[in-house]
Amino acid sequence: MMPESLQLIIMGPPGSGKGTQSVALARDIGAEHISTGDLFRYHERSATPLGIQIQDFMKKGDLVPDDITIAMLKDKIASLADNVGYILDGFPRTLNQAISFDKMLTARDCRLDLVICIDVPGKQLEDRLLGRIVCMECSLVYGNHVDGEYTGYCNSCGGKLHKRVDDSDKEVIGYRLKKYEEFSFPIMDHYQEYGILHRIDGTGLVSEVTDAIKEVVATTFKGTLSFNY
Ligand code: ADP
Ligand code: ADP
């Protein structure tokens, strides 16, 4: 049986595998995958007022300002049915966002169960980001590790695959990695204090990293969690 409202955060530098792992885990534990990057890209693609407001930040690899990001996430969380479990991917990215999220949870009388940080060294991250291809429609992530022919269309939804603008320029990639270095430590300290931070080696095969994450999740929710294989 699933515990009610399983709330997880998957953090890690750009390219560490947050999206890849969140999709797999969300499917296996029946949780919703919420990626703030995907939400922003949806707004950009749809040219909503929010999309127009944030497009320059995204292109340059800058963090979108906290007030905009927090408001968007708050709306998303408010739209979820009660007791839905979810995996946050790419949020929080600043301590201020983490503290705001604590308050959101308190207001909803919910808890945060686990924060998993995927660790991968810088050089590998750059290579992965330069090789990353994503679906424009469903945001599914592809990359150099994917076997089989690259057809230009998504295996899952048939959408067109493309390279993200912010993955196309080494300088922008370097800038995003630097920003992560700058902002992530206070966030990790914050969750370390709550005793819910788990760091995972993200350098192995995708399946090995998935297994390591599942082990942490299963240990945390011993006896209350079953995976939908
Ligand atoms: P990556 O997969 O490379 O880690 P994301 O898809 O999570 O990147 O995010 C892409 C961009 O969206 C970021 O560079 C930033 O501009 C914006 N963004 C996403 N999440 C946040 C956030 N929590 N706070 C501020 N900006 C964000
Ligand atoms: P993030 O969401 O943290 O930015 P992604 O999940 O989008 O990272 O992965 C970034 C790139 O690295 C993608 O091309 C993906 O296919 C690839 N990737 C993810 N995990 C691994 C892994 N364990 N080994 C090799 N490549 C990986």
PDB file of C-alpha atoms and ligand atoms in Angstrom:
ATOM      1  CA  MET A   1       0.000   0.000   0.000  1.00  0.00           C
ATOM      2  CA  MET A   2       1.218   3.508  -0.828  1.00  0.00           C
ATOM      3  CA  PRO A   3       1.582   5.888   2.079  1.00  0.00           C
ATOM      4  CA  GLU A   4      -0.763   8.840   1.618  1.00  0.00           C
ATOM      5  CA  SER A   5       0.723  11.912  -0.044  1.00  0.00           C
ATOM      6  CA  LEU A   6       4.233  10.686  -0.672  1.00  0.00           C
ATOM      7  CA  GLN A   7       6.144  13.912  -1.230  1.00  0.00           C
ATOM      8  CA  LEU A   8       9.667  13.733  -2.611  1.00  0.00           C
ATOM      9  CA  ILE A   9      12.172  16.185  -3.963  1.00  0.00           C
ATOM     10  CA  ILE A  10      14.808  15.082  -6.446  1.00  0.00           C
ATOM     11  CA  MET A  11      17.605  17.605  -6.668  1.00  0.00           C
ATOM     12  CA  GLY A  12      20.978  17.657  -8.374  1.00  0.00           C
ATOM     13  CA  PRO A  13      22.898  19.746 -10.881  1.00  0.00           C
ATOM     14  CA  PRO A  14      21.672  20.223 -14.456  1.00  0.00           C
ATOM     15  CA  GLY A  15      22.275  16.943 -16.290  1.00  0.00           C
ATOM     16  CA  SER A  16      22.464  14.788 -13.150  1.00  0.00           C
ATOM     17  CA  GLY A  17      19.425  12.751 -14.229  1.00  0.00           C
ATOM     18  CA  LYS A  18      16.627  14.360 -12.184  1.00  0.00           C
ATOM     19  CA  GLY A  19      14.144  14.267 -15.057  1.00  0.00           C
ATOM     20  CA  THR A  20      15.111  10.771 -16.189  1.00  0.00           C
ATOM     21  CA  GLN A  21      14.838   9.367 -12.671  1.00  0.00           C
ATOM     22  CA  SER A  22      11.704  11.296 -11.701  1.00  0.00           C
ATOM     23  CA  VAL A  23       9.789   9.916 -14.674  1.00  0.00           C
ATOM     24  CA  ALA A  24      10.802   6.334 -13.814  1.00  0.00           C
ATOM     25  CA  LEU A  25      10.061   6.716 -10.129  1.00  0.00           C
ATOM     26  CA  ALA A  26       6.756   8.544 -10.653  1.00  0.00           C
ATOM     27  CA  ARG A  27       5.595   5.691 -12.895  1.00  0.00           C
ATOM     28  CA  ASP A  28       6.707   3.022 -10.442  1.00  0.00           C
ATOM     29  CA  ILE A  29       5.179   4.513  -7.310  1.00  0.00           C
ATOM     30  CA  GLY A  30       2.171   6.137  -8.964  1.00  0.00           C
ATOM     31  CA  ALA A  31       3.143   9.703  -8.068  1.00  0.00           C
ATOM     32  CA  GLU A  32       2.860  12.874 -10.092  1.00  0.00           C
ATOM     33  CA  HIS A  33       6.066  14.258 -11.620  1.00  0.00           C
ATOM     34  CA  ILE A  34       6.299  18.038 -11.282  1.00  0.00           C
ATOM     35  CA  SER A  35       9.207  19.690 -13.084  1.00  0.00           C
ATOM     36  CA  THR A  36       9.374  23.470 -12.787  1.00  0.00           C
ATOM     37  CA  GLY A  37      11.626  23.528 -15.884  1.00  0.00           C
ATOM     38  CA  ASP A  38       8.965  21.640 -17.893  1.00  0.00           C
ATOM     39  CA  LEU A  39       6.232  23.940 -16.579  1.00  0.00           C
ATOM     40  CA  PHE A  40       8.242  27.009 -17.597  1.00  0.00           C
ATOM     41  CA  ARG A  41       8.958  25.522 -21.035  1.00  0.00           C
ATOM     42  CA  TYR A  42       5.250  24.794 -21.487  1.00  0.00           C
ATOM     43  CA  HIS A  43       4.490  28.468 -20.787  1.00  0.00           C
ATOM     44  CA  GLU A  44       7.260  29.544 -23.175  1.00  0.00           C
ATOM     45  CA  ARG A  45       5.956  27.307 -25.958  1.00  0.00           C
ATOM     46  CA  SER A  46       2.395  28.473 -25.425  1.00  0.00           C
ATOM     47  CA  ALA A  47       3.554  32.114 -25.294  1.00  0.00           C
ATOM     48  CA  THR A  48       1.525  32.792 -22.156  1.00  0.00           C
ATOM     49  CA  PRO A  49       2.235  36.069 -20.301  1.00  0.00           C
ATOM     50  CA  LEU A  50       4.315  34.028 -17.852  1.00  0.00           C
ATOM     51  CA  GLY A  51       6.192  32.392 -20.739  1.00  0.00           C
ATOM     52  CA  ILE A  52       7.042  35.764 -22.230  1.00  0.00           C
ATOM     53  CA  GLN A  53       8.138  37.061 -18.821  1.00  0.00           C
ATOM     54  CA  ILE A  54      10.567  34.206 -18.194  1.00  0.00           C
ATOM     55  CA  GLN A  55      12.003  33.410 -21.637  1.00  0.00           C
ATOM     56  CA  ASP A  56      15.141  35.526 -21.272  1.00  0.00           C
ATOM     57  CA  PHE A  57      16.061  33.948 -17.934  1.00  0.00           C
ATOM     58  CA  MET A  58      15.662  30.466 -19.414  1.00  0.00           C
ATOM     59  CA  LYS A  59      17.695  31.214 -22.532  1.00  0.00           C
ATOM     60  CA  LYS A  60      20.607  32.618 -20.530  1.00  0.00           C
ATOM     61  CA  GLY A  61      20.480  29.800 -17.974  1.00  0.00           C
ATOM     62  CA  ASP A  62      19.582  32.217 -15.193  1.00  0.00           C
ATOM     63  CA  LEU A  63      17.245  31.225 -12.418  1.00  0.00           C
ATOM     64  CA  VAL A  64      13.749  32.606 -12.838  1.00  0.00           C
ATOM     65  CA  PRO A  65      13.091  35.020  -9.935  1.00  0.00           C
ATOM     66  CA  ASP A  66      11.774  33.382  -6.788  1.00  0.00           C
ATOM     67  CA  ASP A  67       8.455  35.235  -6.627  1.00  0.00           C
ATOM     68  CA  ILE A  68       7.473  34.018 -10.124  1.00  0.00           C
ATOM     69  CA  THR A  69       8.685  30.473  -9.516  1.00  0.00           C
ATOM     70  CA  ILE A  70       7.073  30.121  -6.114  1.00  0.00           C
ATOM     71  CA  ALA A  71       3.731  31.486  -7.372  1.00  0.00           C
ATOM     72  CA  MET A  72       3.749  29.008 -10.286  1.00  0.00           C
ATOM     73  CA  LEU A  73       4.530  26.059  -8.029  1.00  0.00           C
ATOM     74  CA  LYS A  74       1.916  27.144  -5.498  1.00  0.00           C
ATOM     75  CA  ASP A  75      -0.742  27.113  -8.246  1.00  0.00           C
ATOM     76  CA  LYS A  76       0.396  23.693  -9.399  1.00  0.00           C
ATOM     77  CA  ILE A  77       0.297  22.233  -5.889  1.00  0.00           C
ATOM     78  CA  ALA A  78      -3.112  23.800  -5.252  1.00  0.00           C
ATOM     79  CA  SER A  79      -4.434  22.106  -8.418  1.00  0.00           C
ATOM     80  CA  LEU A  80      -3.524  18.619  -7.147  1.00  0.00           C
ATOM     81  CA  ALA A  81      -6.163  16.392  -5.642  1.00  0.00           C
ATOM     82  CA  ASP A  82      -5.820  15.771  -1.911  1.00  0.00           C
ATOM     83  CA  ASN A  83      -3.476  12.937  -1.003  1.00  0.00           C
ATOM     84  CA  VAL A  84      -1.761  12.808  -4.377  1.00  0.00           C
ATOM     85  CA  GLY A  85       1.882  11.862  -4.076  1.00  0.00           C
ATOM     86  CA  TYR A  86       4.339  13.881  -6.092  1.00  0.00           C
ATOM     87  CA  ILE A  87       7.973  14.181  -7.058  1.00  0.00           C
ATOM     88  CA  LEU A  88       9.399  17.678  -7.400  1.00  0.00           C
ATOM     89  CA  ASP A  89      12.143  17.927 -10.003  1.00  0.00           C
ATOM     90  CA  GLY A  90      14.130  21.165 -10.229  1.00  0.00           C
ATOM     91  CA  PHE A  91      12.479  22.857  -7.263  1.00  0.00           C
ATOM     92  CA  PRO A  92      13.633  24.271  -4.866  1.00  0.00           C
ATOM     93  CA  ARG A  93      16.700  25.892  -6.406  1.00  0.00           C
ATOM     94  CA  THR A  94      17.194  28.558  -3.751  1.00  0.00           C
ATOM     95  CA  LEU A  95      16.934  28.475   0.041  1.00  0.00           C
ATOM     96  CA  ASN A  96      14.127  31.008  -0.204  1.00  0.00           C
ATOM     97  CA  GLN A  97      12.173  28.600  -2.430  1.00  0.00           C
ATOM     98  CA  ALA A  98      12.794  25.773   0.064  1.00  0.00           C
ATOM     99  CA  ILE A  99      11.490  27.861   2.957  1.00  0.00           C
ATOM    100  CA  SER A 100       8.445  28.952   0.950  1.00  0.00           C
ATOM    101  CA  PHE A 101       7.764  25.323   0.123  1.00  0.00           C
ATOM    102  CA  ASP A 102       7.932  24.428   3.853  1.00  0.00           C
ATOM    103  CA  LYS A 103       5.234  27.037   4.436  1.00  0.00           C
ATOM    104  CA  MET A 104       3.104  25.675   1.560  1.00  0.00           C
ATOM    105  CA  LEU A 105       3.264  22.220   3.095  1.00  0.00           C
ATOM    106  CA  THR A 106       2.387  23.506   6.553  1.00  0.00           C
ATOM    107  CA  ALA A 107      -0.596  25.380   5.105  1.00  0.00           C
ATOM    108  CA  ARG A 108      -1.780  22.125   3.482  1.00  0.00           C
ATOM    109  CA  ASP A 109      -1.012  20.152   6.628  1.00  0.00           C
ATOM    110  CA  CYS A 110       1.382  17.970   4.600  1.00  0.00           C
ATOM    111  CA  ARG A 111       4.900  16.791   5.209  1.00  0.00           C
ATOM    112  CA  LEU A 112       7.949  16.417   3.003  1.00  0.00           C
ATOM    113  CA  ASP A 113       9.084  12.809   3.166  1.00  0.00           C
ATOM    114  CA  LEU A 114      12.420  12.683   1.427  1.00  0.00           C
ATOM    115  CA  VAL A 115      14.951  14.754  -0.495  1.00  0.00           C
ATOM    116  CA  ILE A 116      17.226  12.836  -2.854  1.00  0.00           C
ATOM    117  CA  CYS A 117      20.236  14.598  -4.297  1.00  0.00           C
ATOM    118  CA  ILE A 118      21.877  12.993  -7.347  1.00  0.00           C
ATOM    119  CA  ASP A 119      25.621  13.708  -7.417  1.00  0.00           C
ATOM    120  CA  VAL A 120      27.539  13.753 -10.729  1.00  0.00           C
ATOM    121  CA  PRO A 121      30.873  15.516 -11.389  1.00  0.00           C
ATOM    122  CA  GLY A 122      31.040  18.586 -13.662  1.00  0.00           C
ATOM    123  CA  LYS A 123      32.746  17.158 -16.756  1.00  0.00           C
ATOM    124  CA  GLN A 124      30.188  14.362 -17.111  1.00  0.00           C
ATOM    125  CA  LEU A 125      27.401  16.900 -16.669  1.00  0.00           C
ATOM    126  CA  GLU A 126      28.651  19.010 -19.546  1.00  0.00           C
ATOM    127  CA  ASP A 127      28.849  15.972 -21.850  1.00  0.00           C
ATOM    128  CA  ARG A 128      25.365  14.828 -20.883  1.00  0.00           C
ATOM    129  CA  LEU A 129      23.828  18.255 -21.415  1.00  0.00           C
ATOM    130  CA  LEU A 130      25.490  18.649 -24.798  1.00  0.00           C
ATOM    131  CA  GLY A 131      24.052  15.246 -25.771  1.00  0.00           C
ATOM    132  CA  ARG A 132      20.568  15.760 -24.359  1.00  0.00           C
ATOM    133  CA  ILE A 133      17.593  15.636 -26.720  1.00  0.00           C
ATOM    134  CA  VAL A 134      14.070  16.171 -25.401  1.00  0.00           C
ATOM    135  CA  CYS A 135      10.551  15.803 -26.735  1.00  0.00           C
ATOM    136  CA  MET A 136       8.966  19.168 -27.424  1.00  0.00           C
ATOM    137  CA  GLU A 137       5.536  17.790 -26.547  1.00  0.00           C
ATOM    138  CA  CYS A 138       5.856  15.545 -23.497  1.00  0.00           C
ATOM    139  CA  SER A 139       9.372  16.605 -22.324  1.00  0.00           C
ATOM    140  CA  LEU A 140      10.639  13.023 -22.276  1.00  0.00           C
ATOM    141  CA  VAL A 141      14.435  13.064 -22.096  1.00  0.00           C
ATOM    142  CA  TYR A 142      16.702  11.276 -24.547  1.00  0.00           C
ATOM    143  CA  GLY A 143      20.479  11.201 -24.625  1.00  0.00           C
ATOM    144  CA  ASN A 144      23.654   9.569 -25.735  1.00  0.00           C
ATOM    145  CA  HIS A 145      23.037   6.533 -23.557  1.00  0.00           C
ATOM    146  CA  VAL A 146      19.824   5.692 -25.448  1.00  0.00           C
ATOM    147  CA  ASP A 147      20.156   2.559 -27.571  1.00  0.00           C
ATOM    148  CA  GLY A 148      18.568   2.289 -30.961  1.00  0.00           C
ATOM    149  CA  GLU A 149      18.079   4.675 -33.793  1.00  0.00           C
ATOM    150  CA  TYR A 150      17.407   8.316 -33.158  1.00  0.00           C
ATOM    151  CA  THR A 151      14.395   8.996 -35.342  1.00  0.00           C
ATOM    152  CA  GLY A 152      13.760  12.614 -34.485  1.00  0.00           C
ATOM    153  CA  TYR A 153      10.362  11.717 -32.999  1.00  0.00           C
ATOM    154  CA  CYS A 154       9.396  10.695 -29.496  1.00  0.00           C
ATOM    155  CA  ASN A 155       8.826   6.947 -28.914  1.00  0.00           C
ATOM    156  CA  SER A 156       6.230   7.763 -26.315  1.00  0.00           C
ATOM    157  CA  CYS A 157       3.996  10.489 -27.803  1.00  0.00           C
ATOM    158  CA  GLY A 158       5.284  10.929 -31.372  1.00  0.00           C
ATOM    159  CA  GLY A 159       6.237  14.579 -30.673  1.00  0.00           C
ATOM    160  CA  LYS A 160       9.224  16.169 -32.340  1.00  0.00           C
ATOM    161  CA  LEU A 161      12.547  15.779 -30.552  1.00  0.00           C
ATOM    162  CA  HIS A 162      14.851  18.746 -30.266  1.00  0.00           C
ATOM    163  CA  LYS A 163      17.825  20.166 -28.437  1.00  0.00           C
ATOM    164  CA  ARG A 164      17.051  22.714 -25.733  1.00  0.00           C
ATOM    165  CA  VAL A 165      18.416  26.206 -26.416  1.00  0.00           C
ATOM    166  CA  ASP A 166      20.123  26.248 -23.012  1.00  0.00           C
ATOM    167  CA  ASP A 167      21.868  22.927 -23.805  1.00  0.00           C
ATOM    168  CA  SER A 168      23.357  24.225 -27.042  1.00  0.00           C
ATOM    169  CA  ASP A 169      25.978  26.606 -25.692  1.00  0.00           C
ATOM    170  CA  LYS A 170      28.903  25.556 -23.473  1.00  0.00           C
ATOM    171  CA  GLU A 171      28.976  28.962 -21.810  1.00  0.00           C
ATOM    172  CA  VAL A 172      25.325  28.758 -20.804  1.00  0.00           C
ATOM    173  CA  ILE A 173      25.888  25.217 -19.527  1.00  0.00           C
ATOM    174  CA  GLY A 174      28.891  26.372 -17.475  1.00  0.00           C
ATOM    175  CA  TYR A 175      26.872  29.246 -16.069  1.00  0.00           C
ATOM    176  CA  ARG A 176      24.010  26.954 -15.002  1.00  0.00           C
ATOM    177  CA  LEU A 177      26.451  24.573 -13.304  1.00  0.00           C
ATOM    178  CA  LYS A 178      28.070  27.499 -11.478  1.00  0.00           C
ATOM    179  CA  LYS A 179      24.663  28.720 -10.305  1.00  0.00           C
ATOM    180  CA  TYR A 180      23.896  25.255  -8.960  1.00  0.00           C
ATOM    181  CA  GLU A 181      27.168  25.271  -6.989  1.00  0.00           C
ATOM    182  CA  GLU A 182      26.284  28.662  -5.612  1.00  0.00           C
ATOM    183  CA  PHE A 183      22.719  27.927  -4.512  1.00  0.00           C
ATOM    184  CA  SER A 184      22.478  24.241  -3.709  1.00  0.00           C
ATOM    185  CA  PHE A 185      24.555  23.946  -0.521  1.00  0.00           C
ATOM    186  CA  PRO A 186      22.257  25.998   1.735  1.00  0.00           C
ATOM    187  CA  ILE A 187      19.309  23.954   0.421  1.00  0.00           C
ATOM    188  CA  MET A 188      21.070  20.693   1.228  1.00  0.00           C
ATOM    189  CA  ASP A 189      21.996  21.990   4.698  1.00  0.00           C
ATOM    190  CA  HIS A 190      18.370  22.928   5.244  1.00  0.00           C
ATOM    191  CA  TYR A 191      17.105  19.411   4.484  1.00  0.00           C
ATOM    192  CA  GLN A 192      20.054  17.807   6.259  1.00  0.00           C
ATOM    193  CA  GLU A 193      18.876  19.566   9.410  1.00  0.00           C
ATOM    194  CA  TYR A 194      15.470  17.915   8.988  1.00  0.00           C
ATOM    195  CA  GLY A 195      17.240  14.575   8.547  1.00  0.00           C
ATOM    196  CA  ILE A 196      15.555  13.841   5.199  1.00  0.00           C
ATOM    197  CA  LEU A 197      18.444  14.404   2.764  1.00  0.00           C
ATOM    198  CA  HIS A 198      19.909  11.383   0.952  1.00  0.00           C
ATOM    199  CA  ARG A 199      22.757  11.735  -1.527  1.00  0.00           C
ATOM    200  CA  ILE A 200      23.037   9.243  -4.373  1.00  0.00           C
ATOM    201  CA  ASP A 201      25.919   8.558  -6.740  1.00  0.00           C
ATOM    202  CA  GLY A 202      24.496   9.433 -10.157  1.00  0.00           C
ATOM    203  CA  THR A 203      27.457   8.317 -12.277  1.00  0.00           C
ATOM    204  CA  GLY A 204      26.303   4.739 -12.922  1.00  0.00           C
ATOM    205  CA  LEU A 205      23.903   3.424 -15.537  1.00  0.00           C
ATOM    206  CA  VAL A 206      20.409   4.917 -15.504  1.00  0.00           C
ATOM    207  CA  SER A 207      19.050   1.616 -14.165  1.00  0.00           C
ATOM    208  CA  GLU A 208      21.674   1.515 -11.392  1.00  0.00           C
ATOM    209  CA  VAL A 209      20.778   5.015 -10.251  1.00  0.00           C
ATOM    210  CA  THR A 210      17.067   4.118 -10.366  1.00  0.00           C
ATOM    211  CA  ASP A 211      17.737   1.081  -8.167  1.00  0.00           C
ATOM    212  CA  ALA A 212      19.729   3.181  -5.675  1.00  0.00           C
ATOM    213  CA  ILE A 213      16.891   5.719  -5.442  1.00  0.00           C
ATOM    214  CA  LYS A 214      14.280   3.006  -5.056  1.00  0.00           C
ATOM    215  CA  GLU A 215      16.295   1.479  -2.256  1.00  0.00           C
ATOM    216  CA  VAL A 216      16.301   4.764  -0.338  1.00  0.00           C
ATOM    217  CA  VAL A 217      12.569   5.215  -0.957  1.00  0.00           C
ATOM    218  CA  ALA A 218      11.795   1.638   0.051  1.00  0.00           C
ATOM    219  CA  THR A 219      13.907   1.903   3.202  1.00  0.00           C
ATOM    220  CA  THR A 220      12.226   5.147   4.187  1.00  0.00           C
ATOM    221  CA  PHE A 221       8.751   3.747   3.631  1.00  0.00           C
ATOM    222  CA  LYS A 222       9.437   0.234   4.794  1.00  0.00           C
ATOM    223  CA  GLY A 223       6.257  -1.797   4.881  1.00  0.00           C
ATOM    224  CA  THR A 224       4.089   0.975   3.462  1.00  0.00           C
ATOM    225  CA  LEU A 225       5.241   1.150  -0.131  1.00  0.00           C
ATOM    226  CA  SER A 226       5.000  -1.163  -3.094  1.00  0.00           C
ATOM    227  CA  PHE A 227       6.358  -0.470  -6.542  1.00  0.00           C
ATOM    228  CA  ASN A 228       4.099  -0.958  -9.604  1.00  0.00           C
ATOM    229  CA  TYR A 229       6.430  -3.013 -11.775  1.00  0.00           C
TER     230      TYR A 229
HETATM  231  P1  ADP B   1      17.976  21.169 -15.905  1.00  0.00           P
HETATM  232  O1  ADP B   1      17.231  19.961 -16.388  1.00  0.00           O
HETATM  233  O2  ADP B   1      19.090  21.523 -16.834  1.00  0.00           O
HETATM  234  O3  ADP B   1      18.394  21.066 -14.475  1.00  0.00           O
HETATM  235  P2  ADP B   1      15.443  22.553 -15.733  1.00  0.00           P
HETATM  236  O4  ADP B   1      14.655  22.015 -16.856  1.00  0.00           O
HETATM  237  O5  ADP B   1      15.124  22.042 -14.376  1.00  0.00           O
HETATM  238  O6  ADP B   1      17.002  22.403 -16.047  1.00  0.00           O
HETATM  239  O7  ADP B   1      15.334  24.137 -15.717  1.00  0.00           O
HETATM  240  C1  ADP B   1      15.580  24.878 -16.877  1.00  0.00           C
HETATM  241  C2  ADP B   1      15.545  26.358 -16.555  1.00  0.00           C
HETATM  242  O8  ADP B   1      14.268  26.701 -16.001  1.00  0.00           O
HETATM  243  C3  ADP B   1      16.553  26.807 -15.496  1.00  0.00           C
HETATM  244  O9  ADP B   1      17.832  27.093 -16.046  1.00  0.00           O
HETATM  245  C4  ADP B   1      15.870  28.076 -14.987  1.00  0.00           C
HETATM  246  O10 ADP B   1      15.981  29.129 -15.928  1.00  0.00           O
HETATM  247  C5  ADP B   1      14.411  27.656 -14.979  1.00  0.00           C
HETATM  248  N1  ADP B   1      14.018  27.026 -13.696  1.00  0.00           N
HETATM  249  C6  ADP B   1      13.559  25.760 -13.527  1.00  0.00           C
HETATM  250  N2  ADP B   1      13.267  25.522 -12.246  1.00  0.00           N
HETATM  251  C7  ADP B   1      13.545  26.669 -11.572  1.00  0.00           C
HETATM  252  C8  ADP B   1      13.482  27.047 -10.210  1.00  0.00           C
HETATM  253  N3  ADP B   1      13.044  26.201  -9.258  1.00  0.00           N
HETATM  254  N4  ADP B   1      13.859  28.311  -9.883  1.00  0.00           N
HETATM  255  C9  ADP B   1      14.277  29.186 -10.813  1.00  0.00           C
HETATM  256  N5  ADP B   1      14.387  28.885 -12.117  1.00  0.00           N
HETATM  257  C10 ADP B   1      14.029  27.625 -12.510  1.00  0.00           C
HETATM  258  P1  ADP B   2      18.408  16.725 -15.316  1.00  0.00           P
HETATM  259  O1  ADP B   2      16.897  16.639 -15.298  1.00  0.00           O
HETATM  260  O2  ADP B   2      19.024  16.551 -13.973  1.00  0.00           O
HETATM  261  O3  ADP B   2      18.898  17.976 -15.986  1.00  0.00           O
HETATM  262  P2  ADP B   2      18.212  14.604 -17.326  1.00  0.00           P
HETATM  263  O4  ADP B   2      17.413  13.533 -16.695  1.00  0.00           O
HETATM  264  O5  ADP B   2      17.528  15.482 -18.304  1.00  0.00           O
HETATM  265  O6  ADP B   2      18.942  15.512 -16.182  1.00  0.00           O
HETATM  266  O7  ADP B   2      19.490  13.939 -17.994  1.00  0.00           O
HETATM  267  C1  ADP B   2      20.444  14.737 -18.679  1.00  0.00           C
HETATM  268  C2  ADP B   2      21.057  13.928 -19.830  1.00  0.00           C
HETATM  269  O8  ADP B   2      21.847  12.877 -19.278  1.00  0.00           O
HETATM  270  C3  ADP B   2      20.026  13.260 -20.742  1.00  0.00           C
HETATM  271  O9  ADP B   2      20.513  13.241 -22.057  1.00  0.00           O
HETATM  272  C4  ADP B   2      19.916  11.854 -20.182  1.00  0.00           C
HETATM  273  O10 ADP B   2      19.531  10.932 -21.177  1.00  0.00           O
HETATM  274  C5  ADP B   2      21.347  11.613 -19.692  1.00  0.00           C
HETATM  275  N1  ADP B   2      21.423  10.740 -18.506  1.00  0.00           N
HETATM  276  C6  ADP B   2      20.599  10.716 -17.427  1.00  0.00           C
HETATM  277  N2  ADP B   2      21.009   9.806 -16.531  1.00  0.00           N
HETATM  278  C7  ADP B   2      22.137   9.245 -17.042  1.00  0.00           C
HETATM  279  C8  ADP B   2      23.055   8.238 -16.601  1.00  0.00           C
HETATM  280  N3  ADP B   2      22.887   7.627 -15.408  1.00  0.00           N
HETATM  281  N4  ADP B   2      24.102   7.926 -17.384  1.00  0.00           N
HETATM  282  C9  ADP B   2      24.288   8.543 -18.580  1.00  0.00           C
HETATM  283  N5  ADP B   2      23.465   9.500 -19.056  1.00  0.00           N
HETATM  284  C10 ADP B   2      22.411   9.846 -18.305  1.00  0.00           C
END
